[in-house]
PDB file of C-alpha atoms in Angstrom:
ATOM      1  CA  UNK A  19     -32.701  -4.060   9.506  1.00 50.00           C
ATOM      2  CA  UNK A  20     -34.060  -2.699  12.906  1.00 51.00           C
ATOM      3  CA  UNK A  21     -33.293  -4.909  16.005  1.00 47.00           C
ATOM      4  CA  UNK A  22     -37.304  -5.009  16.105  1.00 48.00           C
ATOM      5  CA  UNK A  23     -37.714  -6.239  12.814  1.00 52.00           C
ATOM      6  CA  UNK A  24     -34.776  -8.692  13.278  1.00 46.00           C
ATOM      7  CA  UNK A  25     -36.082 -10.067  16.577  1.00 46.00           C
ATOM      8  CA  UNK A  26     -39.503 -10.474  14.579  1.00 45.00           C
ATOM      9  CA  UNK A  27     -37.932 -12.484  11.966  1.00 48.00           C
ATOM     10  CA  UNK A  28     -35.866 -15.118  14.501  1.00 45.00           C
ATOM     11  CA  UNK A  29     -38.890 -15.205  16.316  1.00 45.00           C
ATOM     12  CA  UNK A  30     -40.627 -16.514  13.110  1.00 47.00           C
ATOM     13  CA  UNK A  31     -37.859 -18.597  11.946  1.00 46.00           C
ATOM     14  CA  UNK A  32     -37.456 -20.446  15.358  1.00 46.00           C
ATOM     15  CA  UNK A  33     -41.470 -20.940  15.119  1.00 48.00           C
ATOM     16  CA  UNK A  34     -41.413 -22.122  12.042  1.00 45.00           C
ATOM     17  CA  UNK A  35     -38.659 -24.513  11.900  1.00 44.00           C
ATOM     18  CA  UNK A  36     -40.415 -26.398  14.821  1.00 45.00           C
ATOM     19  CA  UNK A  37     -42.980 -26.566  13.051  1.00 45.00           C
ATOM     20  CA  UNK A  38     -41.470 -28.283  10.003  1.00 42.00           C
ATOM     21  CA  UNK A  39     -39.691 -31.209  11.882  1.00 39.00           C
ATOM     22  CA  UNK A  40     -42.323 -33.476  11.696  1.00 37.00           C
ATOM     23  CA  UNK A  41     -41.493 -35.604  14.992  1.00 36.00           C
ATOM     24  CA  UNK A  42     -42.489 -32.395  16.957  1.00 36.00           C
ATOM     25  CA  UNK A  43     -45.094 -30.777  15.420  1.00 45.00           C
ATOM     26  CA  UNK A  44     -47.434 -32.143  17.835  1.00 73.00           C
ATOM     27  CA  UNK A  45     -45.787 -34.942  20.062  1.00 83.00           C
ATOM     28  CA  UNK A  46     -47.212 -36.286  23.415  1.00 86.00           C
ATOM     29  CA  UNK A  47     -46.885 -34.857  26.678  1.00 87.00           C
ATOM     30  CA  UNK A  48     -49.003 -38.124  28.046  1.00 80.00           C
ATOM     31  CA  UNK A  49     -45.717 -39.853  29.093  1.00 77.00           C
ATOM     32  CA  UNK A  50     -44.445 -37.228  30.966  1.00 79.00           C
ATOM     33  CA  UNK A  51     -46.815 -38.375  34.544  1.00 79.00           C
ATOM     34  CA  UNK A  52     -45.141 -36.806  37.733  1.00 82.00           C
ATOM     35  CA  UNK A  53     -42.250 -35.215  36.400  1.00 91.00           C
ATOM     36  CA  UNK A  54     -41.363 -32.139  37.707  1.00 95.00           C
ATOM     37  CA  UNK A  55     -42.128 -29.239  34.753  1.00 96.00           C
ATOM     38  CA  UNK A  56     -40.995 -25.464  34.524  1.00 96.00           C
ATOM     39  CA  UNK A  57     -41.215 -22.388  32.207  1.00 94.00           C
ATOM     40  CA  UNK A  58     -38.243 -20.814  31.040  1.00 92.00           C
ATOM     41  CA  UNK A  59     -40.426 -17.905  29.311  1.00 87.00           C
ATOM     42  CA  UNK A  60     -44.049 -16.908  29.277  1.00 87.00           C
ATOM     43  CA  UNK A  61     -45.901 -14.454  27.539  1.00 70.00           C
ATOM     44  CA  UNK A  62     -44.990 -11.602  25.423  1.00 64.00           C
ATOM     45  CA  UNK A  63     -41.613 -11.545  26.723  1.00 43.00           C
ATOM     46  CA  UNK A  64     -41.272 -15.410  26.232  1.00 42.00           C
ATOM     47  CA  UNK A  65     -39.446 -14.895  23.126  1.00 41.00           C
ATOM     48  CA  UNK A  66     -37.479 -12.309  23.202  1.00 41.00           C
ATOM     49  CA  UNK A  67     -36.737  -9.700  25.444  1.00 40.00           C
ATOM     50  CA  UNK A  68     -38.116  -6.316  24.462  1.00 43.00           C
ATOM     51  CA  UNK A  69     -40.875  -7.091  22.333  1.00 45.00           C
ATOM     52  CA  UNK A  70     -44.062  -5.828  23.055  1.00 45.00           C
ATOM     53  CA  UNK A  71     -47.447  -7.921  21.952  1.00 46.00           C
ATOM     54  CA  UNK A  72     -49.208  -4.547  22.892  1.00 48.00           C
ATOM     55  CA  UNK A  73     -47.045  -2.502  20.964  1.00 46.00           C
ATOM     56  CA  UNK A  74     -49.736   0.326  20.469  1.00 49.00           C
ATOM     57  CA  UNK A  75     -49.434   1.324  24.266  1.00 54.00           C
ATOM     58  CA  UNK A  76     -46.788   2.935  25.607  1.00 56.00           C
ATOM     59  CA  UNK A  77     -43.816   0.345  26.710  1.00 55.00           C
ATOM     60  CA  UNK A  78     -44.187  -0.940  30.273  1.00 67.00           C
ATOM     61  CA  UNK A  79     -47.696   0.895  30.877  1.00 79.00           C
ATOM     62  CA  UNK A  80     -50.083   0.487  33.321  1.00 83.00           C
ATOM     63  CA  UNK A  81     -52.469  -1.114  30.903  1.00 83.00           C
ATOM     64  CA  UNK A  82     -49.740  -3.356  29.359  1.00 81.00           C
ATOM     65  CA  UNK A  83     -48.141  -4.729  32.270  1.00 84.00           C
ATOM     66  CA  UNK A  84     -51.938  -4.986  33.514  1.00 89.00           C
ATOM     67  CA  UNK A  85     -52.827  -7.460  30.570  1.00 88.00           C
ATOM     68  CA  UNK A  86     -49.747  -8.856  30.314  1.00 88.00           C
ATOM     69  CA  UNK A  87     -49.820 -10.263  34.219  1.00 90.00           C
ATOM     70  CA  UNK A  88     -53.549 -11.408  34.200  1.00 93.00           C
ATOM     71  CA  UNK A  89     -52.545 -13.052  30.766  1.00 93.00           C
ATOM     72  CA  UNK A  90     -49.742 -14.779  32.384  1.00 93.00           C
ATOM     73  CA  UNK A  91     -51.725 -16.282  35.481  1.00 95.00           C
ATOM     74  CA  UNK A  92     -54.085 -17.549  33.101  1.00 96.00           C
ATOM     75  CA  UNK A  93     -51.293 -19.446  31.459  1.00 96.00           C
ATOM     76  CA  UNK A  94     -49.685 -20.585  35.084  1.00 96.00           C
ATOM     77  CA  UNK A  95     -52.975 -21.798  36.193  1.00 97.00           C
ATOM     78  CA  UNK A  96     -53.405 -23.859  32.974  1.00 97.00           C
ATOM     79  CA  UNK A  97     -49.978 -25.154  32.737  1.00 96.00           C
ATOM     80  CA  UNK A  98     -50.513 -26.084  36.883  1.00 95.00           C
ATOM     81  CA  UNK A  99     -53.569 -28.192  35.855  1.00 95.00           C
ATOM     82  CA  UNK A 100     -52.211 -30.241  33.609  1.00 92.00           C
ATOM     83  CA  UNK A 101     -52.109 -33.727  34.113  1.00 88.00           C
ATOM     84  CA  UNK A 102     -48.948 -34.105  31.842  1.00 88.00           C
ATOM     85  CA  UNK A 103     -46.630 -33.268  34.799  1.00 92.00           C
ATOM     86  CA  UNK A 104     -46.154 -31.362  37.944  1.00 94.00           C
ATOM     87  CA  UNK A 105     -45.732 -27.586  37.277  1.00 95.00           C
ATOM     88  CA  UNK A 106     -43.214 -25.293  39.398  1.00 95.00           C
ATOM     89  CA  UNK A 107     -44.322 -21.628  39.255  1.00 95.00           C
ATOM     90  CA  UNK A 108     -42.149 -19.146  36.713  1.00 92.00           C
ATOM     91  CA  UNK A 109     -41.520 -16.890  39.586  1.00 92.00           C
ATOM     92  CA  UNK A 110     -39.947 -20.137  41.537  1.00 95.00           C
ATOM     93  CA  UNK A 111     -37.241 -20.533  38.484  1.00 94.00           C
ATOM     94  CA  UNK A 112     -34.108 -19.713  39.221  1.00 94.00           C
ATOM     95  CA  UNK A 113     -31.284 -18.545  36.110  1.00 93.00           C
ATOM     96  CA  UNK A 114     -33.807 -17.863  33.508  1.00 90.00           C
ATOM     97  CA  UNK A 115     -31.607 -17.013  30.244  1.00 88.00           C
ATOM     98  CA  UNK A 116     -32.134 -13.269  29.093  1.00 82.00           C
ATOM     99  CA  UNK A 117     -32.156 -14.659  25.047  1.00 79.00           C
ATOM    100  CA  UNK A 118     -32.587 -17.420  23.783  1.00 78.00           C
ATOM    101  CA  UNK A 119     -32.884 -18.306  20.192  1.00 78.00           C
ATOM    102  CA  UNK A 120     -32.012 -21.442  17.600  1.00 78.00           C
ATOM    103  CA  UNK A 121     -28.019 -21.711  18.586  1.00 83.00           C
ATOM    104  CA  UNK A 122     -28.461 -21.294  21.918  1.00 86.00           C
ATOM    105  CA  UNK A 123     -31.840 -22.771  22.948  1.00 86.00           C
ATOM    106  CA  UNK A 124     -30.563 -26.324  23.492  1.00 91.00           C
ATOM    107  CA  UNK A 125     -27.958 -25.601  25.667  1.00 93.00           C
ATOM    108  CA  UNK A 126     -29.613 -22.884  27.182  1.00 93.00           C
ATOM    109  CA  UNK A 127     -32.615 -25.559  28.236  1.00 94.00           C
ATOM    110  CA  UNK A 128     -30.319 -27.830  29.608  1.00 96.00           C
ATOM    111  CA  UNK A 129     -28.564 -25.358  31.958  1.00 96.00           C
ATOM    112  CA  UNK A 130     -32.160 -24.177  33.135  1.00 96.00           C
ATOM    113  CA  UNK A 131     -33.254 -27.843  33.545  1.00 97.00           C
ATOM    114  CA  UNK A 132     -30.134 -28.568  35.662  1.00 97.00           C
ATOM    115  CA  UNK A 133     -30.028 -25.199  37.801  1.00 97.00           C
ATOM    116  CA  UNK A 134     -34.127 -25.877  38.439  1.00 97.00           C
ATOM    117  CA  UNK A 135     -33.644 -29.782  38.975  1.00 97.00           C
ATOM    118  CA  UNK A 136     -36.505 -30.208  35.953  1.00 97.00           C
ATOM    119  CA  UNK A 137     -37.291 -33.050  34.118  1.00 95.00           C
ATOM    120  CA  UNK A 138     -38.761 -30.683  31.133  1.00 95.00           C
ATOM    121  CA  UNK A 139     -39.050 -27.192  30.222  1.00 95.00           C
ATOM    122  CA  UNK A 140     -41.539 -25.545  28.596  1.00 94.00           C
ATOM    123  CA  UNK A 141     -41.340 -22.378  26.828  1.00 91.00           C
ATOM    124  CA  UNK A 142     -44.507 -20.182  25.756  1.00 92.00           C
ATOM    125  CA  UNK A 143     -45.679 -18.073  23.187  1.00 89.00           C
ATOM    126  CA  UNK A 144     -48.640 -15.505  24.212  1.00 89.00           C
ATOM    127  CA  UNK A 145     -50.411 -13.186  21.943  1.00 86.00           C
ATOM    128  CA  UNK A 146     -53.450 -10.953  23.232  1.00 86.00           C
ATOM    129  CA  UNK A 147     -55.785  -9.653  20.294  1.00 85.00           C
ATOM    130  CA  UNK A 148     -57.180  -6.430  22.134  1.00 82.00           C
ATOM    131  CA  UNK A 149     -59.532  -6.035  18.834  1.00 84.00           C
ATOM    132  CA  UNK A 150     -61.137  -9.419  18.784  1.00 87.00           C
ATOM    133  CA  UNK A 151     -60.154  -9.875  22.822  1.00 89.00           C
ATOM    134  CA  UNK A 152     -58.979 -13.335  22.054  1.00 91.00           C
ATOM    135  CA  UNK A 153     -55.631 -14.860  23.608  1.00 92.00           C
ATOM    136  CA  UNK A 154     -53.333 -17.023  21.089  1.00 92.00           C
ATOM    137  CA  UNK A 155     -50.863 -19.282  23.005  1.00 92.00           C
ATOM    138  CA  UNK A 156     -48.008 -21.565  21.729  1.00 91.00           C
ATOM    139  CA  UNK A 157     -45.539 -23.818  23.581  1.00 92.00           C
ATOM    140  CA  UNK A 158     -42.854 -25.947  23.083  1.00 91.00           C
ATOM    141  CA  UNK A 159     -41.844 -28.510  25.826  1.00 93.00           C
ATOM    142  CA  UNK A 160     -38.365 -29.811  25.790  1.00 94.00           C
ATOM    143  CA  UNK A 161     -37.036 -32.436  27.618  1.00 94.00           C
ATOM    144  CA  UNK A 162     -34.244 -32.504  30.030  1.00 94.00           C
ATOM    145  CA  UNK A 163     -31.667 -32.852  27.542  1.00 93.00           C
ATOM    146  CA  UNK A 164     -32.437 -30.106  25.278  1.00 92.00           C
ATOM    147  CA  UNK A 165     -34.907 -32.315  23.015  1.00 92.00           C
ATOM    148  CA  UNK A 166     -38.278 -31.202  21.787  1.00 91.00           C
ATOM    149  CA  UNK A 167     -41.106 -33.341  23.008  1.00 92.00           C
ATOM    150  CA  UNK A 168     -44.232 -31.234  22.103  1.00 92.00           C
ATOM    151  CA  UNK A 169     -45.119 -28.060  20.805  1.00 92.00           C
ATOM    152  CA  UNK A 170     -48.954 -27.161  20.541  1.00 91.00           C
ATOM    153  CA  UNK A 171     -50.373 -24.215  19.370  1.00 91.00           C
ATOM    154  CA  UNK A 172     -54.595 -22.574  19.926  1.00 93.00           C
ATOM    155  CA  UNK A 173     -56.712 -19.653  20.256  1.00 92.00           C
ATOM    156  CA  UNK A 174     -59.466 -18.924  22.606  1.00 94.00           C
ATOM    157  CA  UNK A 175     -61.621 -15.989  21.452  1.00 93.00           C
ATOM    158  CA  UNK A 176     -62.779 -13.333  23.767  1.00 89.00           C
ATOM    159  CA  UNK A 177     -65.847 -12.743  25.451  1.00 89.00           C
ATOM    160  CA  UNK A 178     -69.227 -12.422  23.827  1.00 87.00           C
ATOM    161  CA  UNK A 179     -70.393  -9.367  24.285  1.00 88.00           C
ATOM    162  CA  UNK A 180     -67.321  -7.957  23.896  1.00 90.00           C
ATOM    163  CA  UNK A 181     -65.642  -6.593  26.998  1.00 90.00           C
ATOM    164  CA  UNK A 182     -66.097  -2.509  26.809  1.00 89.00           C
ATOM    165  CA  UNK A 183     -62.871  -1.331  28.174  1.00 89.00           C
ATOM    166  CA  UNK A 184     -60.261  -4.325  27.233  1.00 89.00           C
ATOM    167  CA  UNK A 185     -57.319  -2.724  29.462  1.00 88.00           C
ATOM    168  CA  UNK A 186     -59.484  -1.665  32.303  1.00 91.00           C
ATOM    169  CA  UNK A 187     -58.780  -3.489  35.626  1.00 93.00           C
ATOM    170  CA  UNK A 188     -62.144  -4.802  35.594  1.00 93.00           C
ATOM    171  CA  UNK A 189     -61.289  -7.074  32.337  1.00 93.00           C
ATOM    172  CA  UNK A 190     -58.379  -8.894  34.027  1.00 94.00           C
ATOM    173  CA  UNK A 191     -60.246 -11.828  35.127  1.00 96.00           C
ATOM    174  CA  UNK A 192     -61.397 -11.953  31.495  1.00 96.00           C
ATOM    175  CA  UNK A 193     -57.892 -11.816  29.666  1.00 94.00           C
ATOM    176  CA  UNK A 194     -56.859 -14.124  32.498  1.00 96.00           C
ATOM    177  CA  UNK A 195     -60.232 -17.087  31.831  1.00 96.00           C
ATOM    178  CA  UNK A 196     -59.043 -16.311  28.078  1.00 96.00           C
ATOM    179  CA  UNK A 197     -55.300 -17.083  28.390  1.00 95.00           C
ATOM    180  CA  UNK A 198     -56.456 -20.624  30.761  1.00 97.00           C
ATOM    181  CA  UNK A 199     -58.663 -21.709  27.974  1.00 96.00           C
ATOM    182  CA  UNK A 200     -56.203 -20.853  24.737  1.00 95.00           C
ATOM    183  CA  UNK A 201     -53.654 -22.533  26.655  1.00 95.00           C
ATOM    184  CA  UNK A 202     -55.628 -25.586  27.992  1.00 95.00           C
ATOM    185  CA  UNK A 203     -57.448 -26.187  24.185  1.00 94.00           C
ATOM    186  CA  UNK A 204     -53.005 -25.684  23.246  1.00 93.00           C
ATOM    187  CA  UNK A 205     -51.916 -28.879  26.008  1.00 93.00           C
ATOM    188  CA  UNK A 206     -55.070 -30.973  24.849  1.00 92.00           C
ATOM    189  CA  UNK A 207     -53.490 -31.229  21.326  1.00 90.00           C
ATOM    190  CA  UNK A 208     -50.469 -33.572  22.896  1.00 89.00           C
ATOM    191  CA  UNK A 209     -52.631 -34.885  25.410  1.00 85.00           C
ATOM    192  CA  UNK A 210     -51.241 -32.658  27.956  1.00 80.00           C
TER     193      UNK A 210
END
């Protein structure tokens, strides 16, 4: 099996056995008021290092890293106006695990909360559709200790009309409106 493929499947696996443990398939971020909040991962490299969610462009391209970045503010800015807590910027985190999967997520979490002084850590999922132009987001917030609290999960479609050139600089306050919305309509889900 290719490391690709493999990284695919644990990717899957992880998602999917949060989803099945039915105390955190939604959850409530409500409680959380004025705690202090930080990513451990966002976007397409919020999963695991390597993959691509552009994979038809070159790796690391102009037009990747371009959509990828205005994707990723998007998210920030959403995450930043929640009123579920009080977000600290991604590029403010300090040891930020290179992998993380299902052995090591827990303690990995806890490390990251202690190093950043957090009282919960989110992690996120992002997925940009350059065909439809829509942005897919999923999260799961843990708490200090390692335990899930929420995970919630939504799509924002793209534009209408369509944007012409998707990857253009011109488009990036597009991806990044998308990427606010998806994640916003995701945080509403668990009051968040």
């Amino acid at each position: 099996m290719s490391s690709t493929r493999l990284r695919l499947t644990l990717l899957l696996a992880s998602l999917l056995t949060v989803a099945a443990l039915p105390s955190c398939t939604e959850g409530n971020l409500g409680r959380l008021r004025n705690v202090r909040a930080g990513a451990i991962g966002i976007g397409p490299t919020g999963d695991l290092p390597g993959d691509r969610a552009l994979p038809h462009f070159k790796p690391e391209s102009a037009e990747e890293l371009r959509v990828n970045l205005a994707i990723r503010r998007g998210v920030e800015r959403a995450l930043d106006d929640s009123r579920a807590f009080s977000y600290t910027p991604f590029t403010q985190m300090k040891q930020v695990p290179p992998h993380l999967n299902i052995a090591n997520q827990r303690s990995e979490v806890k490390k990251f909360a202690a190093v950043n002084h957090l009282s919960a850590v989110i992690r996120v999922w992002v997925t940009a559709d350059l065909k439809q132009q829509g942005v897919t987001v999923g999260f799961v917030t843990h708490a200090r200790s390692g335990k899930t609290i929420a995970t919630g999960l939504a799509r924002a479609p793209g534009p209408v009309p369509p944007m012409e050139n998707p990857t253009a600089r011109a488009s990036m306050r597009t991806w990044e409106k998308t990427a606010y919305e998806a994640t916003k309509n995701a945080l509403a889900k668990v009051r968040g």
